[in-house]
mmCIF file of C-alpha atoms in Angstrom:
data_model
loop_
_atom_site.group_PDB
_atom_site.id
_atom_site.type_symbol
_atom_site.label_atom_id
_atom_site.label_comp_id
_atom_site.label_asym_id
_atom_site.label_seq_id
_atom_site.Cartn_x
_atom_site.Cartn_y
_atom_site.Cartn_z
ATOM 1 C CA MET A 15 15.117 -32.607 41.088
ATOM 2 C CA PRO A 16 15.529 -35.505 43.183
ATOM 3 C CA GLU A 17 15.484 -35.175 47.057
ATOM 4 C CA VAL A 18 18.628 -34.182 48.940
ATOM 5 C CA GLU A 19 20.289 -37.317 50.374
ATOM 6 C CA PHE A 20 19.684 -37.564 54.329
ATOM 7 C CA HIS A 21 22.839 -37.415 56.108
ATOM 8 C CA PRO A 22 21.813 -36.651 59.913
ATOM 9 C CA GLU A 23 25.254 -36.952 61.114
ATOM 10 C CA LYS A 24 26.345 -33.954 59.045
ATOM 11 C CA LEU A 25 23.224 -31.906 60.238
ATOM 12 C CA LEU A 26 24.344 -32.726 63.850
ATOM 13 C CA GLU A 27 27.970 -32.054 63.170
ATOM 14 C CA VAL A 28 27.310 -28.458 61.744
ATOM 15 C CA LEU A 29 25.190 -27.810 64.637
ATOM 16 C CA ALA A 30 27.786 -29.000 67.312
ATOM 17 C CA HIS A 31 30.504 -27.094 65.159
ATOM 18 C CA HIS A 32 28.382 -23.854 65.827
ATOM 19 C CA GLY A 33 27.901 -24.596 69.547
ATOM 20 C CA VAL A 34 24.065 -24.722 69.110
ATOM 21 C CA ARG A 35 22.393 -26.061 72.244
ATOM 22 C CA HIS A 36 19.610 -28.085 71.276
ATOM 23 C CA VAL A 37 17.857 -31.374 72.124
ATOM 24 C CA LEU A 38 17.092 -34.136 69.451
ATOM 25 C CA ILE A 39 13.668 -35.166 69.520
ATOM 26 C CA GLY A 40 11.023 -36.786 67.050
ATOM 27 C CA GLY A 41 11.351 -39.686 64.979
ATOM 28 C CA PHE A 42 15.193 -39.689 64.893
ATOM 29 C CA ALA A 43 15.382 -39.644 68.555
ATOM 30 C CA GLY A 44 12.976 -42.597 68.706
ATOM 31 C CA VAL A 45 15.328 -44.521 66.372
ATOM 32 C CA ILE A 46 18.089 -43.866 68.751
ATOM 33 C CA HIS A 47 16.168 -45.270 71.567
ATOM 34 C CA GLY A 48 15.490 -48.314 69.318
ATOM 35 C CA SER A 49 12.389 -47.602 67.055
ATOM 36 C CA PRO A 50 12.421 -49.644 63.905
ATOM 37 C CA TYR A 51 10.565 -46.897 62.081
ATOM 38 C CA VAL A 52 12.564 -44.929 59.368
ATOM 39 C CA THR A 53 12.584 -41.288 59.630
ATOM 40 C CA THR A 54 13.921 -38.851 56.961
ATOM 41 C CA ASP A 55 14.364 -35.678 59.067
ATOM 42 C CA VAL A 56 16.030 -34.418 62.220
ATOM 43 C CA ASP A 57 13.813 -32.625 64.740
ATOM 44 C CA VAL A 58 15.473 -30.388 67.177
ATOM 45 C CA VAL A 59 14.481 -28.110 70.147
ATOM 46 C CA PRO A 60 16.919 -25.451 70.544
ATOM 47 C CA ASP A 61 17.649 -23.371 73.560
ATOM 48 C CA THR A 62 15.989 -19.982 73.000
ATOM 49 C CA SER A 63 18.669 -17.606 74.228
ATOM 50 C CA ALA A 64 19.588 -14.838 72.108
ATOM 51 C CA ALA A 65 23.347 -16.054 71.789
ATOM 52 C CA ASN A 66 22.221 -19.572 70.913
ATOM 53 C CA LEU A 67 19.907 -18.354 68.064
ATOM 54 C CA ILE A 68 22.594 -16.285 66.668
ATOM 55 C CA ARG A 69 24.695 -19.609 66.405
ATOM 56 C CA LEU A 70 21.580 -21.465 65.084
ATOM 57 C CA SER A 71 21.338 -18.738 62.337
ATOM 58 C CA ALA A 72 25.073 -19.273 61.341
ATOM 59 C CA ALA A 73 24.661 -23.017 61.360
ATOM 60 C CA LEU A 74 21.615 -22.617 59.194
ATOM 61 C CA ASP A 75 23.723 -20.531 56.631
ATOM 62 C CA GLU A 76 26.531 -23.240 56.480
ATOM 63 C CA LEU A 77 23.643 -25.867 55.745
ATOM 64 C CA HIS A 78 22.176 -23.594 53.041
ATOM 65 C CA ALA A 79 19.000 -24.114 54.767
ATOM 66 C CA LYS A 80 15.694 -23.199 52.696
ATOM 67 C CA VAL A 81 12.094 -23.356 54.080
ATOM 68 C CA TRP A 82 10.412 -26.663 53.034
ATOM 69 C CA THR A 83 6.799 -26.951 52.148
ATOM 70 C CA ASP A 84 4.896 -29.716 50.198
ATOM 71 C CA ALA A 85 4.466 -27.298 47.203
ATOM 72 C CA GLU A 86 8.233 -26.296 47.417
ATOM 73 C CA PRO A 87 10.247 -29.547 48.317
ATOM 74 C CA GLU A 88 13.493 -28.013 47.156
ATOM 75 C CA GLY A 89 12.946 -25.214 49.567
ATOM 76 C CA VAL A 90 12.526 -21.432 49.391
ATOM 77 C CA PRO A 91 15.487 -19.276 50.360
ATOM 78 C CA PHE A 92 14.985 -17.019 53.415
ATOM 79 C CA ASP A 93 16.903 -14.331 55.249
ATOM 80 C CA HIS A 94 17.154 -14.963 58.949
ATOM 81 C CA ASP A 95 19.064 -14.162 62.137
ATOM 82 C CA GLY A 96 18.443 -14.931 65.842
ATOM 83 C CA ALA A 97 15.605 -12.688 66.251
ATOM 84 C CA SER A 98 13.570 -13.759 63.012
ATOM 85 C CA LEU A 99 14.168 -17.389 63.998
ATOM 86 C CA ALA A 100 12.614 -16.831 67.319
ATOM 87 C CA ALA A 101 9.594 -15.208 65.610
ATOM 88 C CA SER A 102 8.220 -18.469 64.479
ATOM 89 C CA ALA A 103 7.303 -21.384 66.504
ATOM 90 C CA ILE A 104 8.253 -24.013 63.994
ATOM 91 C CA TRP A 105 10.622 -24.120 60.968
ATOM 92 C CA ASN A 106 10.555 -26.918 58.518
ATOM 93 C CA LEU A 107 13.802 -26.862 56.532
ATOM 94 C CA VAL A 108 15.503 -28.563 53.820
ATOM 95 C CA THR A 109 19.495 -28.322 53.929
ATOM 96 C CA ASP A 110 22.422 -29.686 51.836
ATOM 97 C CA PHE A 111 22.178 -32.841 54.272
ATOM 98 C CA GLY A 112 18.450 -33.410 54.371
ATOM 99 C CA ARG A 113 15.427 -32.188 56.164
ATOM 100 C CA LEU A 114 15.629 -30.243 59.554
ATOM 101 C CA ASP A 115 12.816 -29.284 61.612
ATOM 102 C CA ILE A 116 13.178 -26.721 64.358
ATOM 103 C CA THR A 117 10.395 -26.728 66.953
ATOM 104 C CA PHE A 118 10.741 -24.250 69.979
ATOM 105 C CA GLU A 119 7.956 -25.947 71.942
ATOM 106 C CA PRO A 120 7.138 -29.558 70.973
ATOM 107 C CA SER A 121 3.451 -30.750 71.441
ATOM 108 C CA GLY A 122 3.190 -31.813 75.083
ATOM 109 C CA THR A 123 6.481 -30.136 76.417
ATOM 110 C CA GLY A 124 7.563 -26.830 77.788
ATOM 111 C CA GLY A 125 10.466 -26.365 75.247
ATOM 112 C CA PHE A 126 14.018 -26.662 75.512
ATOM 113 C CA ALA A 127 14.435 -26.553 79.254
ATOM 114 C CA ASP A 128 11.708 -29.419 79.886
ATOM 115 C CA VAL A 129 13.225 -31.704 77.432
ATOM 116 C CA ALA A 130 16.827 -31.025 78.219
ATOM 117 C CA ARG A 131 16.228 -32.027 81.837
ATOM 118 C CA ASP A 132 16.012 -35.778 81.107
ATOM 119 C CA ALA A 133 18.035 -35.784 77.887
ATOM 120 C CA VAL A 134 20.878 -37.973 77.333
ATOM 121 C CA HIS A 135 24.082 -37.018 76.009
ATOM 122 C CA LEU A 136 25.300 -39.401 73.166
ATOM 123 C CA THR A 137 27.783 -39.526 70.492
ATOM 124 C CA ILE A 138 25.518 -40.342 67.361
ATOM 125 C CA LEU A 139 27.168 -41.071 64.076
ATOM 126 C CA GLY A 140 30.331 -39.213 65.331
ATOM 127 C CA ALA A 141 28.489 -36.091 66.583
ATOM 128 C CA GLU A 142 27.910 -35.165 70.111
ATOM 129 C CA VAL A 143 24.244 -34.622 70.873
ATOM 130 C CA ASP A 144 21.686 -34.525 73.508
ATOM 131 C CA VAL A 145 18.728 -36.666 72.842
ATOM 132 C CA ALA A 146 15.336 -36.305 74.406
ATOM 133 C CA SER A 147 14.442 -39.102 76.754
ATOM 134 C CA LEU A 148 12.095 -41.859 75.408
ATOM 135 C CA ALA A 149 9.388 -40.798 77.744
ATOM 136 C CA ASP A 150 9.690 -37.162 76.446
ATOM 137 C CA VAL A 151 9.521 -38.519 72.863
ATOM 138 C CA ILE A 152 6.434 -40.317 73.535
ATOM 139 C CA ARG A 153 4.714 -37.500 75.590
ATOM 140 C CA SER A 154 5.364 -35.279 72.491
ATOM 141 C CA LYS A 155 3.988 -37.852 70.054
ATOM 142 C CA GLU A 156 0.972 -38.505 72.167
ATOM 143 C CA ALA A 157 0.257 -34.750 72.445
ATOM 144 C CA ALA A 158 0.762 -33.997 68.718
ATOM 145 C CA GLY A 159 -1.892 -36.758 68.099
ATOM 146 C CA ARG A 160 -1.037 -37.133 64.423
ATOM 147 C CA GLU A 161 -1.830 -40.466 62.577
ATOM 148 C CA LYS A 162 1.918 -41.054 61.785
ATOM 149 C CA ASP A 163 2.676 -40.482 65.469
ATOM 150 C CA ARG A 164 -0.214 -42.810 66.558
ATOM 151 C CA LEU A 165 1.370 -45.627 64.378
ATOM 152 C CA VAL A 166 4.633 -45.622 66.238
ATOM 153 C CA LEU A 167 3.493 -45.026 69.788
ATOM 154 C CA PRO A 168 2.878 -48.717 70.587
ATOM 155 C CA VAL A 169 6.403 -49.665 69.638
ATOM 156 C CA LEU A 170 7.870 -46.771 71.586
ATOM 157 C CA ARG A 171 5.991 -47.566 74.607
ATOM 158 C CA ARG A 172 7.136 -51.289 74.465
ATOM 159 C CA ILE A 173 10.614 -50.035 74.172
ATOM 160 C CA LEU A 174 10.249 -47.952 76.955
ATOM 161 C CA ALA A 175 8.653 -50.775 79.176
ATOM 162 C CA GLU A 176 11.555 -53.125 78.325
ATOM 163 C CA THR A 177 14.005 -50.542 79.125
ATOM 164 C CA GLU A 178 12.404 -49.763 82.483
ATOM 165 C CA ARG A 179 12.272 -53.652 83.261
ATOM 166 C CA ALA A 180 15.986 -54.037 82.535
#
């Protein structure tokens, strides 16, 4: 079965429609800040309040979210509610509109409150969203230390330096 077509704007619209408080981070946030590197998923850091996690669960229902793994790229259905979502630090999901990764405490950060502090509120492809600052995206990628992150860090640092000079 072919991979689901990536529609980040639709993912963001559904989260917004359900009132899910979150901050966009990761590769897609880097793209918004000017990174030329292509990404095929959306990474979010949700507020962990019980009410917000209930709204997140409802959004995941609408998105027909399934647990994504290398072995099961089409996803494995799972039952969830706000409490069960909070029971895992990371959720790698596939939805009707592409990959969605939920991380409650991205590497190098203190979670939602930490990255929300310097986030910028933008309209991205028609959806209202808070985007982690480029400095926070860099901090998280540095702390994660994955090869794919090390490859993009020089470009992200250059963009940040150019932005600070401007």
